[in-house]
PDB file of C-alpha atoms in Angstrom:
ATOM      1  CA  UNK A   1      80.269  95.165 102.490  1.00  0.00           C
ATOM      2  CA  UNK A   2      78.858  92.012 100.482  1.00  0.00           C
ATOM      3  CA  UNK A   3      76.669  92.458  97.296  1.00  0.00           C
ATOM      4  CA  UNK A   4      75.214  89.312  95.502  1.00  0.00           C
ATOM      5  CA  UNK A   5      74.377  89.412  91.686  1.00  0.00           C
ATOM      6  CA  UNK A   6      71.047  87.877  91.397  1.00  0.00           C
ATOM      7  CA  UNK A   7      69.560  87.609  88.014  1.00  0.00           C
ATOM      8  CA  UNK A   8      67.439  83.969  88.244  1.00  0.00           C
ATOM      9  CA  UNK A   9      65.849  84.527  84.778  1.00  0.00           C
ATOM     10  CA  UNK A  10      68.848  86.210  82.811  1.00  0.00           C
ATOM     11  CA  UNK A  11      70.210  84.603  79.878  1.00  0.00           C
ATOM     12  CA  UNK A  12      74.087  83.282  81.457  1.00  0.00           C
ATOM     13  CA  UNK A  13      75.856  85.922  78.815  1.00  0.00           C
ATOM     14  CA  UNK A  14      73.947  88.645  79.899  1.00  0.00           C
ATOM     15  CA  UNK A  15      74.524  87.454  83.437  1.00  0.00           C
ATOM     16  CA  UNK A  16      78.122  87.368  83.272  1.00  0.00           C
ATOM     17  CA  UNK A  17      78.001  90.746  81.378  1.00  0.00           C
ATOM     18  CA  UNK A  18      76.115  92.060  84.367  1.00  0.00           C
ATOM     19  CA  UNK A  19      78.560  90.036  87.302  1.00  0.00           C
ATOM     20  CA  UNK A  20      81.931  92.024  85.311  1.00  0.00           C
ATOM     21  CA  UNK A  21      80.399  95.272  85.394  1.00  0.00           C
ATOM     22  CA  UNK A  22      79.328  94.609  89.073  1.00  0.00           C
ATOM     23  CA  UNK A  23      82.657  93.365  89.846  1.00  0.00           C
ATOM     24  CA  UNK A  24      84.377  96.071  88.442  1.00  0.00           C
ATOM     25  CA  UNK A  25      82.513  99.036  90.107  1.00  0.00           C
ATOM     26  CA  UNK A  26      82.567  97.586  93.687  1.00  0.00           C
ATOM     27  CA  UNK A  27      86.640  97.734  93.574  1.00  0.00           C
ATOM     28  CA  UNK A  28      86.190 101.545  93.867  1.00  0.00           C
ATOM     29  CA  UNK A  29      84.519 101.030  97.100  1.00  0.00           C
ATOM     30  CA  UNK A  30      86.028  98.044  98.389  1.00  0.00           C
ATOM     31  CA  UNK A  31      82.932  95.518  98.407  1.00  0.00           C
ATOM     32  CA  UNK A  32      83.018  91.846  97.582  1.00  0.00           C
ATOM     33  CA  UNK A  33      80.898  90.520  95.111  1.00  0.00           C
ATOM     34  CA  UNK A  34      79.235  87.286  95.141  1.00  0.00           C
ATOM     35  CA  UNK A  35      77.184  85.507  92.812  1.00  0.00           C
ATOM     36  CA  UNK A  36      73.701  83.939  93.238  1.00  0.00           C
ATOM     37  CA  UNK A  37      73.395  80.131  92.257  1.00  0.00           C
ATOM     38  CA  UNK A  38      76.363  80.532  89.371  1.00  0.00           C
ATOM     39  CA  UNK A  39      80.025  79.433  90.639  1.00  0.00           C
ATOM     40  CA  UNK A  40      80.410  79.245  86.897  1.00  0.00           C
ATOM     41  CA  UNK A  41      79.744  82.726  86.465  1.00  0.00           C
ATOM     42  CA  UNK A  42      81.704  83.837  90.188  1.00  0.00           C
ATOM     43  CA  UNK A  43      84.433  81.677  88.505  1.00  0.00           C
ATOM     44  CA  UNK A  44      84.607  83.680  85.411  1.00  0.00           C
ATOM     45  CA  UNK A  45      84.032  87.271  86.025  1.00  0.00           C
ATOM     46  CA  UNK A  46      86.616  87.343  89.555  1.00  0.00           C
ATOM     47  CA  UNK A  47      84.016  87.624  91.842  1.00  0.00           C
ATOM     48  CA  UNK A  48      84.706  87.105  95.654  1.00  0.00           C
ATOM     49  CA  UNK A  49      82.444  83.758  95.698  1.00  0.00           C
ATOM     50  CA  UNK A  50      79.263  82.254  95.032  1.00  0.00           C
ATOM     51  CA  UNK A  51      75.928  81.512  96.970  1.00  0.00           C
ATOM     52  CA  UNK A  52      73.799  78.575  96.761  1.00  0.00           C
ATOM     53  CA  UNK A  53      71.251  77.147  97.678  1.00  0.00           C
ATOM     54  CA  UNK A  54      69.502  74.122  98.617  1.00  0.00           C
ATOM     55  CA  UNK A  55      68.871  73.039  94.318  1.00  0.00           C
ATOM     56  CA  UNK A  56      71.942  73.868  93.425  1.00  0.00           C
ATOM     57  CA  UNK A  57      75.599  73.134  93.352  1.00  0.00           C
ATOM     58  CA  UNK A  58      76.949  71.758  96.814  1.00  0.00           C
ATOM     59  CA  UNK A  59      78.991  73.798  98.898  1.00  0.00           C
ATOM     60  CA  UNK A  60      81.752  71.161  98.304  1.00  0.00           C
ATOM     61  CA  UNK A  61      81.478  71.088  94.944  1.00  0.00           C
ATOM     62  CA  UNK A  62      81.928  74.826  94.830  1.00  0.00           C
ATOM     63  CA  UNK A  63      84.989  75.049  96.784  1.00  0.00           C
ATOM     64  CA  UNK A  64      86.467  72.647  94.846  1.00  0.00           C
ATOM     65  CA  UNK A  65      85.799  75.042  91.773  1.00  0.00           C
ATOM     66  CA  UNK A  66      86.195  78.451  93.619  1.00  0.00           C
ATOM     67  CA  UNK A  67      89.524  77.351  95.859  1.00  0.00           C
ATOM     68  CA  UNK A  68      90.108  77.733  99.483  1.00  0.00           C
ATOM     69  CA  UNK A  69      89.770  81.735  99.495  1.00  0.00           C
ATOM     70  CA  UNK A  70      86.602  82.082  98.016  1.00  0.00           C
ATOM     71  CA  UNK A  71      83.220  83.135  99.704  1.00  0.00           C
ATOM     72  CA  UNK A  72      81.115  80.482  99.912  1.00  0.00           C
ATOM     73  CA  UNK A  73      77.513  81.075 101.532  1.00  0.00           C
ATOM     74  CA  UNK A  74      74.616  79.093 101.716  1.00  0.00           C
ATOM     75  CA  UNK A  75      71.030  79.387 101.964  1.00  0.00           C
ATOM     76  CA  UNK A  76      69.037  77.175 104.804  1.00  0.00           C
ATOM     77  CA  UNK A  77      65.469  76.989 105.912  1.00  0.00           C
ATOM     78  CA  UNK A  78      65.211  73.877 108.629  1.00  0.00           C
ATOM     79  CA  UNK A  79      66.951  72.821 111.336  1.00  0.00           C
ATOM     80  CA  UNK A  80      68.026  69.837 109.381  1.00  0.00           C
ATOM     81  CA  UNK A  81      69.298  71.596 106.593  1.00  0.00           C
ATOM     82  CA  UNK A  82      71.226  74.132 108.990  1.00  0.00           C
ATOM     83  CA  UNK A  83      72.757  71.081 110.586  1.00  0.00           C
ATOM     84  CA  UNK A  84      73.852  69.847 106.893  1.00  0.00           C
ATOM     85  CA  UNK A  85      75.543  72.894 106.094  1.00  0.00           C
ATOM     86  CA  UNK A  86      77.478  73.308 108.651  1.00  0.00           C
ATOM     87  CA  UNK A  87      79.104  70.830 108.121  1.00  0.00           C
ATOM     88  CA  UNK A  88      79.978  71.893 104.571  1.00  0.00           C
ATOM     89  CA  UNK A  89      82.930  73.947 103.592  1.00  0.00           C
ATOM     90  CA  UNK A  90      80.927  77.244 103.675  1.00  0.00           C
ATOM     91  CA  UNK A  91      81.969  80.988 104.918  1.00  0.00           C
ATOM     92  CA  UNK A  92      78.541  81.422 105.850  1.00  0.00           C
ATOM     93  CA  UNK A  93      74.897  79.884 106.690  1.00  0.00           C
ATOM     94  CA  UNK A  94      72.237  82.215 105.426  1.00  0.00           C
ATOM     95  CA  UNK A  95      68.538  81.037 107.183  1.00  0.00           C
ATOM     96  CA  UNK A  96      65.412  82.290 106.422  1.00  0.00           C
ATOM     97  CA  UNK A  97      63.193  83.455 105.404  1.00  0.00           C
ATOM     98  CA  UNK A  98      63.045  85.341 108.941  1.00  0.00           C
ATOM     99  CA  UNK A  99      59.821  87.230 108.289  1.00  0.00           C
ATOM    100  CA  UNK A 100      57.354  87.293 105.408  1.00  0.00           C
ATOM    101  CA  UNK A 101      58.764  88.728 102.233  1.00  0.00           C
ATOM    102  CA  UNK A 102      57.429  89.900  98.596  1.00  0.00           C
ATOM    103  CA  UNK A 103      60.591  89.737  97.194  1.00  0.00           C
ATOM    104  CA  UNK A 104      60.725  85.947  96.427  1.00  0.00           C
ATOM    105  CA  UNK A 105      58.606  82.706  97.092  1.00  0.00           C
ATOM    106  CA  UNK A 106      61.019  80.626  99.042  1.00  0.00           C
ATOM    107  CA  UNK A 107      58.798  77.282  99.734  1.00  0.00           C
ATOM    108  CA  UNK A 108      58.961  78.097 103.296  1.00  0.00           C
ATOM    109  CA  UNK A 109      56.943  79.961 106.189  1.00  0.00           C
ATOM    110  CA  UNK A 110      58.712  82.700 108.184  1.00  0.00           C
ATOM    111  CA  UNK A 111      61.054  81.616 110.798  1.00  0.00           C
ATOM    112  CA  UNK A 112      61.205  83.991 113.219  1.00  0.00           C
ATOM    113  CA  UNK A 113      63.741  85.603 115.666  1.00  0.00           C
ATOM    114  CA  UNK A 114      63.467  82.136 117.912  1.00  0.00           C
ATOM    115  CA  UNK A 115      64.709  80.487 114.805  1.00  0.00           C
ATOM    116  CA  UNK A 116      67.670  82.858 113.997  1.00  0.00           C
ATOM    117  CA  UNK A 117      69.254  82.032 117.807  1.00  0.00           C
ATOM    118  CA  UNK A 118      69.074  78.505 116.901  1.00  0.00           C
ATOM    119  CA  UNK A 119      70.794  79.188 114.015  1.00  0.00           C
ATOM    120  CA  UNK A 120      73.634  80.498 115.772  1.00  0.00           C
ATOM    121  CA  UNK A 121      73.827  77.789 117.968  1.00  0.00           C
ATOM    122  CA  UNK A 122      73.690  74.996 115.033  1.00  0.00           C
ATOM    123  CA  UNK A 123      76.524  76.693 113.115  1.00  0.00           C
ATOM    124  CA  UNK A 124      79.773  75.649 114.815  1.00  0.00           C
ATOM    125  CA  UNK A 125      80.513  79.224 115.024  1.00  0.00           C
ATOM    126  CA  UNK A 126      79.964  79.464 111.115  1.00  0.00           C
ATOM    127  CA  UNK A 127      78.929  83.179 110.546  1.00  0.00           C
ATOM    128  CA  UNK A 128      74.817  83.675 109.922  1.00  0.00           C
ATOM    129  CA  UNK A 129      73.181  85.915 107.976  1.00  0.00           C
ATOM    130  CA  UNK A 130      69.403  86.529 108.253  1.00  0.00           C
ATOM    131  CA  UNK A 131      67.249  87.041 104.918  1.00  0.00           C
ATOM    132  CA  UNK A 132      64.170  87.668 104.265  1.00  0.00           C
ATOM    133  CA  UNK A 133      61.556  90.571 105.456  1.00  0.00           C
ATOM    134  CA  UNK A 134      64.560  92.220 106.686  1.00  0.00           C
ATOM    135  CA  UNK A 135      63.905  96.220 107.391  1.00  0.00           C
ATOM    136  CA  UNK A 136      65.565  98.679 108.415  1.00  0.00           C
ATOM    137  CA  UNK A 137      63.024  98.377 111.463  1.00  0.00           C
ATOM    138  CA  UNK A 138      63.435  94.910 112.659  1.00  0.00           C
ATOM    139  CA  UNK A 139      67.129  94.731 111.619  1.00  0.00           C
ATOM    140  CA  UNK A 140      68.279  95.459 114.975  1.00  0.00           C
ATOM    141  CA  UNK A 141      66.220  92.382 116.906  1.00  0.00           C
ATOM    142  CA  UNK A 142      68.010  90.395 114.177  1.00  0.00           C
ATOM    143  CA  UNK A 143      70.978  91.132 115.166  1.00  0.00           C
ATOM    144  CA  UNK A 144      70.266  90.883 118.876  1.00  0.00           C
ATOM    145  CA  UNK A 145      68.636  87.168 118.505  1.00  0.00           C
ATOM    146  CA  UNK A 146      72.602  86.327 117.140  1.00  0.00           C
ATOM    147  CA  UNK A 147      72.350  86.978 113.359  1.00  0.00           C
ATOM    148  CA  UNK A 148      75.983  88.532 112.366  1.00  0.00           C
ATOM    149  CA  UNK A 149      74.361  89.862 109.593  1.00  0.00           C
ATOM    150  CA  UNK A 150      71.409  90.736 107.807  1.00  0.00           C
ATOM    151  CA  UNK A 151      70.398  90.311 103.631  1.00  0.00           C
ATOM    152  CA  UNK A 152      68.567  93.152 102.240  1.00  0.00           C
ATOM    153  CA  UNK A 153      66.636  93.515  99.054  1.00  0.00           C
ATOM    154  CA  UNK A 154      63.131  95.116  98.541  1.00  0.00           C
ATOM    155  CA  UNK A 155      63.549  97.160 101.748  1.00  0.00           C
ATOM    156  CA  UNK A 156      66.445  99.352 100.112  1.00  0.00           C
ATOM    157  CA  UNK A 157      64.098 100.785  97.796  1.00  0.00           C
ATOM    158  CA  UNK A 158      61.405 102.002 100.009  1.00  0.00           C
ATOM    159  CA  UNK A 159      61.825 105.949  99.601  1.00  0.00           C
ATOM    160  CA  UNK A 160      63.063 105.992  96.039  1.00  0.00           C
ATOM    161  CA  UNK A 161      66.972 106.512  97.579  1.00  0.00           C
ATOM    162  CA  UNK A 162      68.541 103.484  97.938  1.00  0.00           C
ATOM    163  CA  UNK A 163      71.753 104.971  99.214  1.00  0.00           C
ATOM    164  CA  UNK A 164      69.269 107.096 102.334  1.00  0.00           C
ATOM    165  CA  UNK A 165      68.251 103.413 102.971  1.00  0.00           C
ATOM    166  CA  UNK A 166      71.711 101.904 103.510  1.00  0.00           C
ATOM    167  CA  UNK A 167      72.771 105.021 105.589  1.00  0.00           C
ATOM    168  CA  UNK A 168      69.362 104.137 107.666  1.00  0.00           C
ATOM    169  CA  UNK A 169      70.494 100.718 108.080  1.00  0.00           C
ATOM    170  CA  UNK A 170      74.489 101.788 109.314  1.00  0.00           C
ATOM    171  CA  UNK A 171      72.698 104.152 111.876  1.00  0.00           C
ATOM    172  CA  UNK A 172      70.158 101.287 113.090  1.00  0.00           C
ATOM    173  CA  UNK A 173      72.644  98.648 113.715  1.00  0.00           C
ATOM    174  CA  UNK A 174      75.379 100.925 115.026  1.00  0.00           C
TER     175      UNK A 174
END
């Protein structure tokens, strides 16, 4: 299991407060922790990597501060900017957004399932992970258009038990 830290509008102490704490209580379980936009912060409270996106540090640039171990994902939109990162130093190629989402305003219009194959077969064998409108319903078309994985955020709360959700999700893509 992979959880990011994303706090865009947290002051950077309180973020790396938050990233140690997070870091910390996913041992127990085993998960790897990545941070959202900060290699700074992924750098400095042990986390597993970082994730960036297309405004922020390169992928390059972030190895060179993370190290050859580290997770390094990125977040695409276009074809061209799949194309770029694949030929970065990343661990993954996120794309999206796949469907509409709530949770943030990307810039972009949904890409749709069509999109996510393409994806697959612009990565160089790169893993992809699918964000954006992902549910627990149309999770498993995701993952059937090529998608190794997908990124979940607002759909984990629907029900008030996050934890029902992710059990939800382990059953659907079984």
């Amino acid at each position: 299991m992979l959880i990011q830290v994303r706090a865009k509008h947290l002051p950077s102490g309180s973020f790396l407060t938050l990233c140690d704490a997070v870091v910390r209580a996913a041992e127990a379980y085993g998960a790897a922790v990545i941070v959202n936009d900060r290699a700074d912060l992924a750098l400095m409270s042990g986390a597993a990597g970082v994730h960036v996106g297309q405004e922020d540090l390169a992928p390059r640039d972030v190895r060179t501060l993370l190290g050859p171990t580290a997770i390094v994902g990125h977040s695409t939109h276009t074809q061209e900017q799949l194309e770029a990162a694949s030929s970065e130093p990343v661990s993954y190629i996120a794309i999206g957004p796949v469907f509409g989402t709530q949770t943030k305003a990307t810039g972009y219009e949904p890409i749709g399932l069509t999109m996510v194959a393409e994806a697959v077969r612009l990565s160089k064998g790169l893993p992809v992970v699918a964000i954006g409108g992902i549910t627990v319903e149309n999770a498993p078309a995701v993952i059937a258009a090529g998608a190794s994985a997908v990124a979940v955020i607002g759909d984990l709360l629907v029900g008030g038990d996050p934890k029902a959700r992710v059990d939800a999700y382990c059953r659907a893509l079984r």
